[in-house]
Amino acid sequence: MRTFLAVILIAATVQMEARTRATRSTPPPLDAQTLNAAQLDGPIDMKPGEQRLLRLVHWVCCVYPLPVTADVQFSATLPQHVSLDPGGLLTVGSDVSQAVSFRVYANIEHGRRIVSADVYVDTKQSNPLRGSWTQTSEIACDGGHEVPSLQPIRQLVFHGDRTFSVTWTPFEVYEDYWGFYAFDQPPGHLTMGIRGGNYVPASFAGDGTYSITEQDGVRTLTMRGVFPGRVKNGQQIPVAACGAVFISSQ
């Protein structure tokens, strides 16, 4: 009797799985325009202990990333303690202890098109700058005292691929200017260079030092010699600035 019941249960399970596969629809083929425009939403910044669902997008007017639904398989040559399932769930283990980078691939419709994106995994030790920061004050050139920012930068973002962006008033994907950065630790030297932008401040200075402190879970970034500039037509503090102070916003 037990054997008979077991056979019935197995048969029912097989039938259920068959019905599930039959009802699971495959997305229709993409039209040529969407196929050629589809790309992986990257580069991708991650940290140990994070998961990310990779996705195909189509950027409309370079502003709006619209998801693209397609028959796609994801793959990558992964470092240790990192996993990726075919559906695109990327998992970085909490035991990743140093910076790693790799490339992930999306095979669309069995080879009609293959797109890729780079993934950058950093720890606080490998790149303490990475993340989003909000300005609190400026550092005056005459004596180095801090002066409150009347119109602070709301988003200074350091990315894992060693690029950055600066935005005074965030709106959708708008950025005021962007560029590259390099640093060493110690002694804490920082270099920032502008590659382009919608507004590039004349007061920008990109070579100096940085230090990061943490208190009660709040991280503070102090840059000396490096000054991200002041907003166009903004209220001007009546002193020259030779640095800036930020707090972490994530």
Short mmCIF file of C-alpha atoms in Angstrom, two decimals, residues 38-188:
data_model
loop_
_atom_site.label_atom_id
_atom_site.label_comp_id
_atom_site.label_asym_id
_atom_site.label_seq_id
_atom_site.Cartn_x
_atom_site.Cartn_y
_atom_site.Cartn_z
CA ALA A 38 18.74 46.50 -25.25
CA GLN A 39 21.61 46.53 -22.79
CA LEU A 40 22.44 45.39 -19.29
CA ASP A 41 21.79 48.07 -16.71
CA GLY A 42 25.36 48.71 -15.58
CA PRO A 43 28.15 49.16 -14.63
CA ILE A 44 27.09 47.54 -11.36
CA ASP A 45 28.42 48.50 -7.94
CA MET A 46 27.99 45.97 -5.14
CA LYS A 47 29.36 45.20 -1.71
CA PRO A 48 29.73 41.98 0.30
CA GLY A 49 26.39 40.56 1.44
CA GLU A 50 24.37 42.13 -1.39
CA GLN A 51 22.08 40.61 -4.00
CA ARG A 52 21.12 42.20 -7.30
CA LEU A 53 18.67 41.08 -9.99
CA LEU A 54 20.29 41.84 -13.33
CA ARG A 55 18.01 43.39 -15.90
CA LEU A 56 17.87 44.34 -19.56
CA VAL A 57 16.86 47.93 -20.24
CA HIS A 58 16.25 50.25 -23.14
CA TRP A 59 17.26 53.85 -22.44
CA VAL A 60 14.72 56.30 -23.84
CA CYS A 61 16.30 59.63 -24.75
CA CYS A 62 19.23 58.62 -22.49
CA VAL A 63 17.03 59.47 -19.50
CA TYR A 64 14.47 56.75 -18.78
CA PRO A 65 15.59 53.11 -18.43
CA LEU A 66 12.66 50.99 -19.55
CA PRO A 67 12.82 47.27 -18.67
CA VAL A 68 13.06 44.89 -21.62
CA THR A 69 11.29 41.54 -21.27
CA ALA A 70 13.06 38.89 -23.31
CA ASP A 71 14.17 35.28 -23.43
CA VAL A 72 17.60 35.76 -21.85
CA GLN A 73 20.21 33.67 -20.06
CA PHE A 74 22.83 35.25 -17.78
CA SER A 75 26.36 33.96 -17.28
CA ALA A 76 29.77 35.02 -15.95
CA THR A 77 33.14 33.72 -14.86
CA LEU A 78 32.74 34.38 -11.16
CA PRO A 79 35.25 35.00 -8.39
CA GLN A 80 35.11 33.02 -5.20
CA HIS A 81 32.03 33.50 -2.96
CA VAL A 82 29.98 35.07 -5.80
CA SER A 83 27.08 33.28 -7.51
CA LEU A 84 24.76 33.97 -10.45
CA ASP A 85 21.72 31.96 -11.42
CA PRO A 86 20.53 31.78 -15.06
CA GLY A 87 17.62 34.08 -14.22
CA GLY A 88 20.00 36.90 -13.34
CA LEU A 89 20.11 36.89 -9.53
CA LEU A 90 23.65 37.95 -8.62
CA THR A 91 24.76 37.24 -5.05
CA VAL A 92 27.94 38.53 -3.45
CA GLY A 93 28.77 36.55 -0.32
CA SER A 94 29.40 38.36 2.93
CA ASP A 95 32.77 36.59 3.15
CA VAL A 96 34.22 38.48 0.16
CA SER A 97 37.04 40.33 1.89
CA GLN A 98 38.74 42.24 -0.91
CA ALA A 99 37.92 44.14 -4.09
CA VAL A 100 36.93 42.03 -7.11
CA SER A 101 35.62 42.89 -10.55
CA PHE A 102 34.21 40.75 -13.34
CA ARG A 103 31.91 40.89 -16.36
CA VAL A 104 28.41 39.44 -16.65
CA TYR A 105 26.80 38.49 -19.96
CA ALA A 106 23.19 38.36 -21.13
CA ASN A 107 22.52 36.01 -24.04
CA ILE A 108 19.33 37.29 -25.67
CA GLU A 109 17.16 34.80 -27.57
CA HIS A 110 19.82 32.10 -27.91
CA GLY A 111 22.48 34.23 -29.54
CA ARG A 112 20.52 36.88 -31.44
CA ARG A 113 22.49 39.38 -29.36
CA ILE A 114 24.88 39.19 -26.40
CA VAL A 115 25.39 42.21 -24.13
CA SER A 116 27.56 42.63 -21.06
CA ALA A 117 28.21 44.83 -18.05
CA ASP A 118 31.04 45.13 -15.55
CA VAL A 119 30.52 44.41 -11.86
CA TYR A 120 32.66 46.07 -9.19
CA VAL A 121 32.67 44.75 -5.64
CA ASP A 122 34.36 46.87 -2.99
CA THR A 123 34.71 46.78 0.77
CA LYS A 124 35.18 49.80 3.02
CA GLN A 125 38.83 48.81 3.23
CA SER A 126 39.41 48.48 -0.51
CA ASN A 127 37.61 51.70 -1.44
CA PRO A 128 36.40 53.83 1.48
CA LEU A 129 35.26 56.61 -0.89
CA ARG A 130 32.74 54.54 -2.81
CA GLY A 131 29.11 55.48 -2.31
CA SER A 132 26.98 58.61 -2.14
CA TRP A 133 27.88 61.68 -0.07
CA THR A 134 26.10 64.93 0.85
CA GLN A 135 28.00 68.18 1.47
CA THR A 136 27.77 69.89 4.83
CA SER A 137 30.43 72.60 4.69
CA GLU A 138 33.39 74.15 2.92
CA ILE A 139 36.93 74.56 4.24
CA ALA A 140 38.16 78.13 4.01
CA CYS A 141 41.60 78.77 2.57
CA ASP A 142 42.42 81.34 5.25
CA GLY A 143 43.15 79.16 8.25
CA GLY A 144 41.27 76.03 7.23
CA HIS A 145 38.15 76.61 9.32
CA GLU A 146 34.82 75.13 8.20
CA VAL A 147 32.13 77.34 6.71
CA PRO A 148 28.56 76.05 6.26
CA SER A 149 27.58 75.44 2.64
CA LEU A 150 24.75 77.75 1.62
CA GLN A 151 23.94 75.60 -1.41
CA PRO A 152 25.50 72.21 -0.73
CA ILE A 153 26.08 69.41 -3.18
CA ARG A 154 23.33 66.85 -2.56
CA GLN A 155 25.02 63.98 -4.38
CA LEU A 156 28.72 63.31 -4.76
CA VAL A 157 28.88 59.71 -5.94
CA PHE A 158 32.08 57.66 -6.20
CA HIS A 159 31.59 54.54 -8.32
CA GLY A 160 33.52 51.27 -8.28
CA ASP A 161 34.91 51.81 -11.80
CA ARG A 162 36.73 54.90 -10.48
CA THR A 163 34.31 57.41 -11.96
CA PHE A 164 32.36 60.02 -10.01
CA SER A 165 29.47 62.44 -10.48
CA VAL A 166 28.44 65.67 -8.78
CA THR A 167 24.85 66.94 -8.57
CA TRP A 168 23.58 69.94 -6.62
CA THR A 169 19.87 69.24 -7.08
CA PRO A 170 19.16 65.61 -8.01
CA PHE A 171 16.39 65.03 -10.56
CA GLU A 172 15.93 61.66 -12.21
CA VAL A 173 19.29 60.87 -13.88
CA TYR A 174 20.51 64.48 -14.19
CA GLU A 175 24.11 65.19 -13.13
CA ASP A 176 25.92 68.52 -13.08
CA TYR A 177 29.32 67.10 -14.00
CA TRP A 178 31.26 63.84 -13.94
CA GLY A 179 34.76 62.47 -14.27
CA PHE A 180 37.34 60.08 -12.88
CA TYR A 181 39.16 59.77 -9.56
CA ALA A 182 42.21 58.06 -8.12
CA PHE A 183 43.28 57.64 -4.50
CA ASP A 184 45.73 55.87 -2.26
CA GLN A 185 45.54 54.90 1.38
CA PRO A 186 47.55 55.76 3.27
CA PRO A 187 48.59 58.59 3.06
CA GLY A 188 45.19 59.62 1.69
#
